N, CA, C and O atoms as a printed pandas DataFrame, in Angstrom:
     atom_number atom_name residue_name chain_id  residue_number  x_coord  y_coord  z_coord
0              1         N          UNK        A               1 -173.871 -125.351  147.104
1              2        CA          UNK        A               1 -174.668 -124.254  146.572
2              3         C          UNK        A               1 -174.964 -124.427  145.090
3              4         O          UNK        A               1 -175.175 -123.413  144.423
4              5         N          UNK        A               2 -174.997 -125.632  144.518
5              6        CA          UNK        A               2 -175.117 -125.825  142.924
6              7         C          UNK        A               2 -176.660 -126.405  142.968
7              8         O          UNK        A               2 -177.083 -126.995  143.962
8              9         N          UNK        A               3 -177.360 -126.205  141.931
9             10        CA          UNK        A               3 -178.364 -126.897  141.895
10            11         C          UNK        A               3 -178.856 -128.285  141.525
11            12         O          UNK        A               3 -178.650 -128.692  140.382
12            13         N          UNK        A               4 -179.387 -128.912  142.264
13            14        CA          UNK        A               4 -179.750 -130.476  141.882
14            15         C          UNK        A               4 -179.840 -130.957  140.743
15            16         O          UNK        A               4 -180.411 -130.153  140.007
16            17         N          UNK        A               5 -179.399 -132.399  139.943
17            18        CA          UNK        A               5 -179.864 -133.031  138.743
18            19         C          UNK        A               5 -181.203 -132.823  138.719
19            20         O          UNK        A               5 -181.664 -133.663  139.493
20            21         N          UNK        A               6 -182.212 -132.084  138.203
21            22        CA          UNK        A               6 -183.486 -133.019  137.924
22            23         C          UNK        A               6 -183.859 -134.494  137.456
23            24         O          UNK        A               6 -182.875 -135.064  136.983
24            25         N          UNK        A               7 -184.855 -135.154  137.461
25            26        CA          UNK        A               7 -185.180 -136.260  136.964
26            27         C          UNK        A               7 -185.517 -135.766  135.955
27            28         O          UNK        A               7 -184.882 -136.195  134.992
28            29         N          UNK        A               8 -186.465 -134.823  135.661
29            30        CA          UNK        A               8 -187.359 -134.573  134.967
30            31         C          UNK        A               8 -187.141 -133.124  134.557
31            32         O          UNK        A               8 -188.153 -132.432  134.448
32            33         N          UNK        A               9 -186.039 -132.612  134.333
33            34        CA          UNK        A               9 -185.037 -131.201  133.893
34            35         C          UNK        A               9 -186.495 -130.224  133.236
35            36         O          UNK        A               9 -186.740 -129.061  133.554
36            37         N          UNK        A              10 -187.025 -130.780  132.608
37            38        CA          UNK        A              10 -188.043 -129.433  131.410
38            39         C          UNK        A              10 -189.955 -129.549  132.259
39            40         O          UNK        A              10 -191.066 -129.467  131.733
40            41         N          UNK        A              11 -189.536 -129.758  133.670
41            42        CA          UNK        A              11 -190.749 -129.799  134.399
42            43         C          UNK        A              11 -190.926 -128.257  134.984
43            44         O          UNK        A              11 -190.133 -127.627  135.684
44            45         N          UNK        A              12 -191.797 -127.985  134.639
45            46        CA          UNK        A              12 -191.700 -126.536  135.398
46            47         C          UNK        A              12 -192.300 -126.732  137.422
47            48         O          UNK        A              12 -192.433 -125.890  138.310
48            49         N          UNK        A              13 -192.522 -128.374  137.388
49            50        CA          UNK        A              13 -192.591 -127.860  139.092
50            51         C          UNK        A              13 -191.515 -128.406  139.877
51            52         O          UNK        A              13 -191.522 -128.206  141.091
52            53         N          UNK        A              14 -190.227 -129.334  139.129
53            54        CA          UNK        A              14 -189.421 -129.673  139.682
54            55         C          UNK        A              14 -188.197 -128.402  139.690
55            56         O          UNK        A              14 -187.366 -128.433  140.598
56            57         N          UNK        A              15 -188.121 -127.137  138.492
57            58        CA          UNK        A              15 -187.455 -126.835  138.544
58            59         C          UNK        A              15 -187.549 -125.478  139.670
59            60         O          UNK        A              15 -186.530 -124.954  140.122
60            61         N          UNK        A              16 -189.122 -124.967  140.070
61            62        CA          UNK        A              16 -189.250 -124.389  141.065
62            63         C          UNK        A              16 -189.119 -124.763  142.462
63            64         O          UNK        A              16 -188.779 -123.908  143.280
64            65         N          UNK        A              17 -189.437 -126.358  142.931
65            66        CA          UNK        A              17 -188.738 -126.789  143.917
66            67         C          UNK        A              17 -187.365 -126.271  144.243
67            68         O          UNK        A              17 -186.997 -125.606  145.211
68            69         N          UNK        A              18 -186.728 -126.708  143.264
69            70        CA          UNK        A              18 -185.124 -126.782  143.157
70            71         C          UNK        A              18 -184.564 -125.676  143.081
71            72         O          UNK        A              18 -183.367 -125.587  142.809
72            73         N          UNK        A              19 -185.415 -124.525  143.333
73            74        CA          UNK        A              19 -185.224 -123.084  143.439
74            75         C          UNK        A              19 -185.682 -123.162  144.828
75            76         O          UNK        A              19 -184.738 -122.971  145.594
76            77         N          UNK        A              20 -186.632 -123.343  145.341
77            78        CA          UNK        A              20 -187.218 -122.759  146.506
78            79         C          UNK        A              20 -186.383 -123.593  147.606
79            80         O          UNK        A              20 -185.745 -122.986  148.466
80            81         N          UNK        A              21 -186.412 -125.392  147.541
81            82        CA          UNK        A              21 -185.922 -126.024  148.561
82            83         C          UNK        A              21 -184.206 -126.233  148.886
83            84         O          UNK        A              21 -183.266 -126.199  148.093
84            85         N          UNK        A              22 -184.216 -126.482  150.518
85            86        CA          UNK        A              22 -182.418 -126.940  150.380
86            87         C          UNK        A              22 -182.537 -127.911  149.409
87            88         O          UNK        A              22 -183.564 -128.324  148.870
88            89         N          UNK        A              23 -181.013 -128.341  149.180
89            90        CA          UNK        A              23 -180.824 -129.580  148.311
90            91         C          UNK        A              23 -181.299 -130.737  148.785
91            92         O          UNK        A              23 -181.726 -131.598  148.016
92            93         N          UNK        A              24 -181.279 -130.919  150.296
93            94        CA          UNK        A              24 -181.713 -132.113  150.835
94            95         C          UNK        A              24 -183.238 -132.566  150.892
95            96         O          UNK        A              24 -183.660 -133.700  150.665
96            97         N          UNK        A              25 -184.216 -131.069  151.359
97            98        CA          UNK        A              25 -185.400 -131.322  151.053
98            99         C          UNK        A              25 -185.573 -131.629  149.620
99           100         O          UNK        A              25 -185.896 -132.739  149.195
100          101         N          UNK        A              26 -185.321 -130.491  148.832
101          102        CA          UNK        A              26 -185.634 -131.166  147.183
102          103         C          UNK        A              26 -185.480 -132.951  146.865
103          104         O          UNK        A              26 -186.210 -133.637  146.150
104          105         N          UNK        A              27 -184.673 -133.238  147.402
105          106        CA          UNK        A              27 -184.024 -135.138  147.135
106          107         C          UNK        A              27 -185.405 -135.736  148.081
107          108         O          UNK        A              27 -186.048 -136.674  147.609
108          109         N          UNK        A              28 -185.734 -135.249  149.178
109          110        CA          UNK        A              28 -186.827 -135.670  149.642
110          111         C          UNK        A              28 -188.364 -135.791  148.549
111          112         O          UNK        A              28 -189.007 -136.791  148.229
112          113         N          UNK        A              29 -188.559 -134.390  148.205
113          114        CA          UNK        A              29 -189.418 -134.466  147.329
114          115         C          UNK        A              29 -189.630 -134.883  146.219
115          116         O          UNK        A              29 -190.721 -135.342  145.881
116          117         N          UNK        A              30 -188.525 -134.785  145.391
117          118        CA          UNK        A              30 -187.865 -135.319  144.439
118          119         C          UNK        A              30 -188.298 -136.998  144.461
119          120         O          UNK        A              30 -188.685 -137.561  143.437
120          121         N          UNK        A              31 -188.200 -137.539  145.484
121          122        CA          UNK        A              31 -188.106 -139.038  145.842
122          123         C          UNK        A              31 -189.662 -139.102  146.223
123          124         O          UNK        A              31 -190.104 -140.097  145.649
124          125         N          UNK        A              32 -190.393 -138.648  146.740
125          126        CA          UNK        A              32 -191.853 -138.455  146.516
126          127         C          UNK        A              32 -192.569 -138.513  145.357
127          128         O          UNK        A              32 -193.392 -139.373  145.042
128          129         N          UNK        A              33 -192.208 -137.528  144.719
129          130        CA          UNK        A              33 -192.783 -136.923  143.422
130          131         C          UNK        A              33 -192.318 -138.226  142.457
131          132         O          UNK        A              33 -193.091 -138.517  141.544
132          133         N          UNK        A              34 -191.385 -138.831  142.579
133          134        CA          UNK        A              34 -191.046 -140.395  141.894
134          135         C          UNK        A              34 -192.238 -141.376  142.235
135          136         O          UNK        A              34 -193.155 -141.748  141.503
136          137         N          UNK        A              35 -192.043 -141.603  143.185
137          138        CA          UNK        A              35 -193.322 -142.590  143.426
138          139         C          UNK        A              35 -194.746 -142.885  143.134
139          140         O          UNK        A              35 -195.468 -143.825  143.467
140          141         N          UNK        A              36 -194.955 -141.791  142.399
141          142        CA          UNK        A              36 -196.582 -141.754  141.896
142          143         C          UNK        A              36 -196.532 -142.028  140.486
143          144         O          UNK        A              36 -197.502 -141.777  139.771
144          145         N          UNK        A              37 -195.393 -142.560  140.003
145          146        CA          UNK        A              37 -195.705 -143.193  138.945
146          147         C          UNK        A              37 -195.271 -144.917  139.302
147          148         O          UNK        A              37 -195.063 -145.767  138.435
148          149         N          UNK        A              38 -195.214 -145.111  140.614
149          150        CA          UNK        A              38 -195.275 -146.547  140.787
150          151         C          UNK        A              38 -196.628 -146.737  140.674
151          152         O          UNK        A              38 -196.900 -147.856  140.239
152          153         N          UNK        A              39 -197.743 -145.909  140.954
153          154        CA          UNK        A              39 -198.822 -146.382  141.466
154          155         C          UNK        A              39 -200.474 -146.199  140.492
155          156         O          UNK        A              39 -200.846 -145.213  139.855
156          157         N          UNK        A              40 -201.099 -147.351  140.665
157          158        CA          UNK        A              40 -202.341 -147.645  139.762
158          159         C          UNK        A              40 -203.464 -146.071  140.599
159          160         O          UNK        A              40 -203.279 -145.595  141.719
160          161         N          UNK        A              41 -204.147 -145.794  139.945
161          162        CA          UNK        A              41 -205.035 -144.875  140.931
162          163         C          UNK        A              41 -206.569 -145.140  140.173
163          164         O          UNK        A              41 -206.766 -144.848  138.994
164          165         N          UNK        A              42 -207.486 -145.675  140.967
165          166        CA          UNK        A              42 -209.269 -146.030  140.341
166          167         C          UNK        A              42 -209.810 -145.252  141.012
167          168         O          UNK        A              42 -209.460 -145.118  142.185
168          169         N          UNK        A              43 -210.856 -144.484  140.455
169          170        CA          UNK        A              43 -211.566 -144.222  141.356
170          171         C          UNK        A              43 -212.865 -144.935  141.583
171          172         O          UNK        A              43 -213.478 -145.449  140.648
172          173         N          UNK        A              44 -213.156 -144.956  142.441
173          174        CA          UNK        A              44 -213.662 -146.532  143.090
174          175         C          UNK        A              44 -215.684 -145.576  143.054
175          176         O          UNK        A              44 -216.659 -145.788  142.334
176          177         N          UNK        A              45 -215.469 -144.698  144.080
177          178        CA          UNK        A              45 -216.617 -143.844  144.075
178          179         C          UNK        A              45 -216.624 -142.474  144.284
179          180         O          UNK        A              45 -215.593 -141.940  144.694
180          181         N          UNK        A              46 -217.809 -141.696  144.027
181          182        CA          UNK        A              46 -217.938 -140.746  145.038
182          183         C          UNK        A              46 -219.219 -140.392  145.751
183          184         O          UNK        A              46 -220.326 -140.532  145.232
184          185         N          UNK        A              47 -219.031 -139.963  146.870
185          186        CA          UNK        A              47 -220.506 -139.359  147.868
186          187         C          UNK        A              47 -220.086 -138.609  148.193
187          188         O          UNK        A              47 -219.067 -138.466  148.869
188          189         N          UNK        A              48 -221.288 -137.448  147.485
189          190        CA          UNK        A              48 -221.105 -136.285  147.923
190          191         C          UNK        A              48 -219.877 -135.421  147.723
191          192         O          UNK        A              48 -219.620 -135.007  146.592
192          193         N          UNK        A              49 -219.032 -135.097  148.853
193          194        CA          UNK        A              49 -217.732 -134.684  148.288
194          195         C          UNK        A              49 -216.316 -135.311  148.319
195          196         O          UNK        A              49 -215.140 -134.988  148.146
196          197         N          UNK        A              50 -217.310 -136.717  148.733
197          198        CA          UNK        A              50 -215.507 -137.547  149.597
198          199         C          UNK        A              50 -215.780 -138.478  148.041
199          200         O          UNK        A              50 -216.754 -138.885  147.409
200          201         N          UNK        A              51 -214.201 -138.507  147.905
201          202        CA          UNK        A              51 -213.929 -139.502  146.478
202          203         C          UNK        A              51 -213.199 -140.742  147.201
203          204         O          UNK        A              51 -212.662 -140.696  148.308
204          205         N          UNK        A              52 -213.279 -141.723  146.453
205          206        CA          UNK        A              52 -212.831 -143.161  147.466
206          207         C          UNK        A              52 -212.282 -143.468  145.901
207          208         O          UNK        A              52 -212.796 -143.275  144.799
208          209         N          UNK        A              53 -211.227 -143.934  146.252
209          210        CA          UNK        A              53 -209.920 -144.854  145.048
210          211         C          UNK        A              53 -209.035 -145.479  146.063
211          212         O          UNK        A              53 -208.606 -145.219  147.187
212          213         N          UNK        A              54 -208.930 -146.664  144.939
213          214        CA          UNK        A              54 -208.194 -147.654  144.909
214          215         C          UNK        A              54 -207.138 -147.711  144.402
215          216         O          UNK        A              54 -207.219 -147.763  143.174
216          217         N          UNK        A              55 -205.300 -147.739  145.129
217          218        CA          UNK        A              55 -204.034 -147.037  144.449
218          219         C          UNK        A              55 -203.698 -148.875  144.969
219          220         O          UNK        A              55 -204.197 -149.446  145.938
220          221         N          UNK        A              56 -202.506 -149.574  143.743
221          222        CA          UNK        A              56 -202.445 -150.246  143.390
222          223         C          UNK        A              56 -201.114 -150.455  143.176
223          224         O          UNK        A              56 -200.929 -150.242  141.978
224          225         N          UNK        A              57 -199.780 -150.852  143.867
225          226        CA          UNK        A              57 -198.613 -150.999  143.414
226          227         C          UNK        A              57 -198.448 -151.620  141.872
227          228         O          UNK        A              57 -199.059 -152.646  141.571
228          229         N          UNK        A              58 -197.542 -150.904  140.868
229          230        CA          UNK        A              58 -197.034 -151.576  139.660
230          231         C          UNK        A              58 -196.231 -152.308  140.263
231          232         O          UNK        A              58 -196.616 -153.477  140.219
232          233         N          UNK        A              59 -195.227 -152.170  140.848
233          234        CA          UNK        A              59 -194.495 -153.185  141.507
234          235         C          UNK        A              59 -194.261 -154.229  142.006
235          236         O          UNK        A              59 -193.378 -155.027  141.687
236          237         N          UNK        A              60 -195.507 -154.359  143.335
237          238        CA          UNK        A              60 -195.960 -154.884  144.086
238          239         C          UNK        A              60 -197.420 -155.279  144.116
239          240         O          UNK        A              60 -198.097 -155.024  145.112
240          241         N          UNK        A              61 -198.008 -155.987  142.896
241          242        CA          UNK        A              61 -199.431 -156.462  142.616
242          243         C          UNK        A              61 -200.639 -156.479  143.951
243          244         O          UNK        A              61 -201.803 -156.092  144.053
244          245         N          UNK        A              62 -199.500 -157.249  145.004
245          246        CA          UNK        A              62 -200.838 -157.344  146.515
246          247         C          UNK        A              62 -200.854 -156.392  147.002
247          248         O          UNK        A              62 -201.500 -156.387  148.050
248          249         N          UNK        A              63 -200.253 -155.169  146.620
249          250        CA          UNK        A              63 -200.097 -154.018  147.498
250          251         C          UNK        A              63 -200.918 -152.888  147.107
251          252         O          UNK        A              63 -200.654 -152.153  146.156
252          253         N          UNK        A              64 -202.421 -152.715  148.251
253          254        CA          UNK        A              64 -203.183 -151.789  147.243
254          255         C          UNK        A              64 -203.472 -151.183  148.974
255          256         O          UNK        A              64 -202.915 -151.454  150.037
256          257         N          UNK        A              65 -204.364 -150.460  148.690
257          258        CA          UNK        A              65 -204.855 -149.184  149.472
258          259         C          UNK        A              65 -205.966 -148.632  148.781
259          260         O          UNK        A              65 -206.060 -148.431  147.571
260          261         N          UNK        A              66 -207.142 -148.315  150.047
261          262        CA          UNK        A              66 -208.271 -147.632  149.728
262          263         C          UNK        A              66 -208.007 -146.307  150.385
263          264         O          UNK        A              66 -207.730 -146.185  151.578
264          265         N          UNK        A              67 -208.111 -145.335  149.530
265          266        CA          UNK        A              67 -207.808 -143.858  149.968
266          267         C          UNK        A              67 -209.520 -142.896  149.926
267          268         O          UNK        A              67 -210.429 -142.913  149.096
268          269         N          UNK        A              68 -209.378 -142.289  150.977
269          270        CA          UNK        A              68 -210.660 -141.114  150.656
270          271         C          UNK        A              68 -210.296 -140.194  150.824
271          272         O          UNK        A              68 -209.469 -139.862  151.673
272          273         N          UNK        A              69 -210.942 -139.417  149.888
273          274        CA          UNK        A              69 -209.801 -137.739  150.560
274          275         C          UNK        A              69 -211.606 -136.584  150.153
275          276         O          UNK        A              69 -212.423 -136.704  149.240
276          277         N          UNK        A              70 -211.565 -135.964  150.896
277          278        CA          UNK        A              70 -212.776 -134.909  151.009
278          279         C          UNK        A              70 -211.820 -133.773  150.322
279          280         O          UNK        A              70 -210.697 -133.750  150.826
280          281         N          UNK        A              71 -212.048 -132.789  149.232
281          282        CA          UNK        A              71 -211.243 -131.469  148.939
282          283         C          UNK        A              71 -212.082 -130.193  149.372
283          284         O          UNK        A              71 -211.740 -129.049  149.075
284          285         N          UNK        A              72 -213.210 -130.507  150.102
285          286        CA          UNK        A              72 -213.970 -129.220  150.985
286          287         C          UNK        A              72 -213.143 -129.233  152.101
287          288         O          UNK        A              72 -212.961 -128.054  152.406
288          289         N          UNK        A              73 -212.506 -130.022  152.921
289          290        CA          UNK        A              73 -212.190 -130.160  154.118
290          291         C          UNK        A              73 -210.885 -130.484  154.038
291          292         O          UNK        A              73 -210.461 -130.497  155.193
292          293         N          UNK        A              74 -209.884 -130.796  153.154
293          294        CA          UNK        A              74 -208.754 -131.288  152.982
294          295         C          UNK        A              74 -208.310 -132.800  153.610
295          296         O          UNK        A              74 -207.146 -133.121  153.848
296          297         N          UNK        A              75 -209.486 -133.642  153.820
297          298        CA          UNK        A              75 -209.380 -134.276  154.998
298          299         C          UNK        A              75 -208.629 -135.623  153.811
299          300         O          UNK        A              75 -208.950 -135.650  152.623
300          301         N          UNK        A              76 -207.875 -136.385  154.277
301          302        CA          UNK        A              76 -207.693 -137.786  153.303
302          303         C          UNK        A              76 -207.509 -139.304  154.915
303          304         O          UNK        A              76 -206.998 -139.504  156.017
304          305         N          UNK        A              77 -208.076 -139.704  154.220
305          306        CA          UNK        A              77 -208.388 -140.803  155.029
306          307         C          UNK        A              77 -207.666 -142.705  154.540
307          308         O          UNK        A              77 -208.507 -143.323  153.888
308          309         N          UNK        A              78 -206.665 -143.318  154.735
309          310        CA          UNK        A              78 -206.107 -144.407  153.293
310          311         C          UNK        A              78 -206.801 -145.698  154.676
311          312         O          UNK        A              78 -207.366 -145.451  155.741
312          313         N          UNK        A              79 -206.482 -146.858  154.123
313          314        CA          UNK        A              79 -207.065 -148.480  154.666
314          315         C          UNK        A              79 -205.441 -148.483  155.328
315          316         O          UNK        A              79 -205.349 -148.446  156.555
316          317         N          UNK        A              80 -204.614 -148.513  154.783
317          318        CA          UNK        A              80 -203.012 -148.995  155.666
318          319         C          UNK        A              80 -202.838 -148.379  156.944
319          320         O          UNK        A              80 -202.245 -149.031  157.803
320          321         N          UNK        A              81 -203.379 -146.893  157.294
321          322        CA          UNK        A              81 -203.155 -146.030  158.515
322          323         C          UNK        A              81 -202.342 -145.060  158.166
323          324         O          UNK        A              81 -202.275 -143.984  158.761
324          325         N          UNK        A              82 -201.544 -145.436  156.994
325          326        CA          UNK        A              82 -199.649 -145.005  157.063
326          327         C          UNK        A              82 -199.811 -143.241  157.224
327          328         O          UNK        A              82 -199.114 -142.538  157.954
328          329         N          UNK        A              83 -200.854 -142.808  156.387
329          330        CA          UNK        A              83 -200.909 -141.305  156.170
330          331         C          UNK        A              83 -201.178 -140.673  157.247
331          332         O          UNK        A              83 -200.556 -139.637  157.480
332          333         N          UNK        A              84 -202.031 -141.079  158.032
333          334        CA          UNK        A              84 -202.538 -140.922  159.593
334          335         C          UNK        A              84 -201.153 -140.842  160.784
335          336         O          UNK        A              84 -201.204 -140.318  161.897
336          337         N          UNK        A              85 -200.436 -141.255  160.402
337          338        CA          UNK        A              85 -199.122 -142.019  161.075
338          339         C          UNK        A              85 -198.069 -140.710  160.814
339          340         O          UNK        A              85 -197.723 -139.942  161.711
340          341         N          UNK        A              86 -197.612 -140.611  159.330
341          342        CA          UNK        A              86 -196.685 -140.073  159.276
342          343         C          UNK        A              86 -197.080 -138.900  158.149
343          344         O          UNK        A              86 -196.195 -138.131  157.775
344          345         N          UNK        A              87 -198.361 -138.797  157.653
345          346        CA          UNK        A              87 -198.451 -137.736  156.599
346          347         C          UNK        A              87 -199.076 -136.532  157.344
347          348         O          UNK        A              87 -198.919 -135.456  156.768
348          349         N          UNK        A              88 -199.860 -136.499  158.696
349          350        CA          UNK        A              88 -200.334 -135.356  158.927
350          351         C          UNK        A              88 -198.997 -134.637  159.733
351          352         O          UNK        A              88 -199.069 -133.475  160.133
């Protein structure tokens, strides 16, 4: 019943997580919310309302992904599948 280390202690959206979630989800998100600073983000184009970028491992140089995501429709669409798989 104690509350989690933050990574990032003086964030005001980690410290509302860490109010709202169990401890275990928070470490989930927590471990999410880490990962987007592994990653390059271009935006490549847009039509209309769908934006198309190119996300780019710092890590992992060959490791890229074409993402589209529509914000009229919430729809996101990536080249790997993975989001299709396990994000909806």
């Amino acid at each position: 019943h104690t509350n989690p280390v933050l990574c990032l202690p003086s964030l005001p959206l980690l410290k509302t997580a860490a109010e709202s979630y169990t401890r275990t989800l928070y470490s989930e998100f927590e471990e999410e919310f880490k990962k987007q600073f592994s990653l390059s983000c271009i935006l490549l184009s847009t039509d209309y309302t769908v934006s198309t970028y190119k996300l780019t491992s710092f890590e992992y140089k060959n490791d890229e992904a074409i993402v589209a995501f529509n914000p009229a429709t919430l729809e996101i669409s990536c080249s790997c599948k993975l989001y299709g798989c396990v994000g909806t």
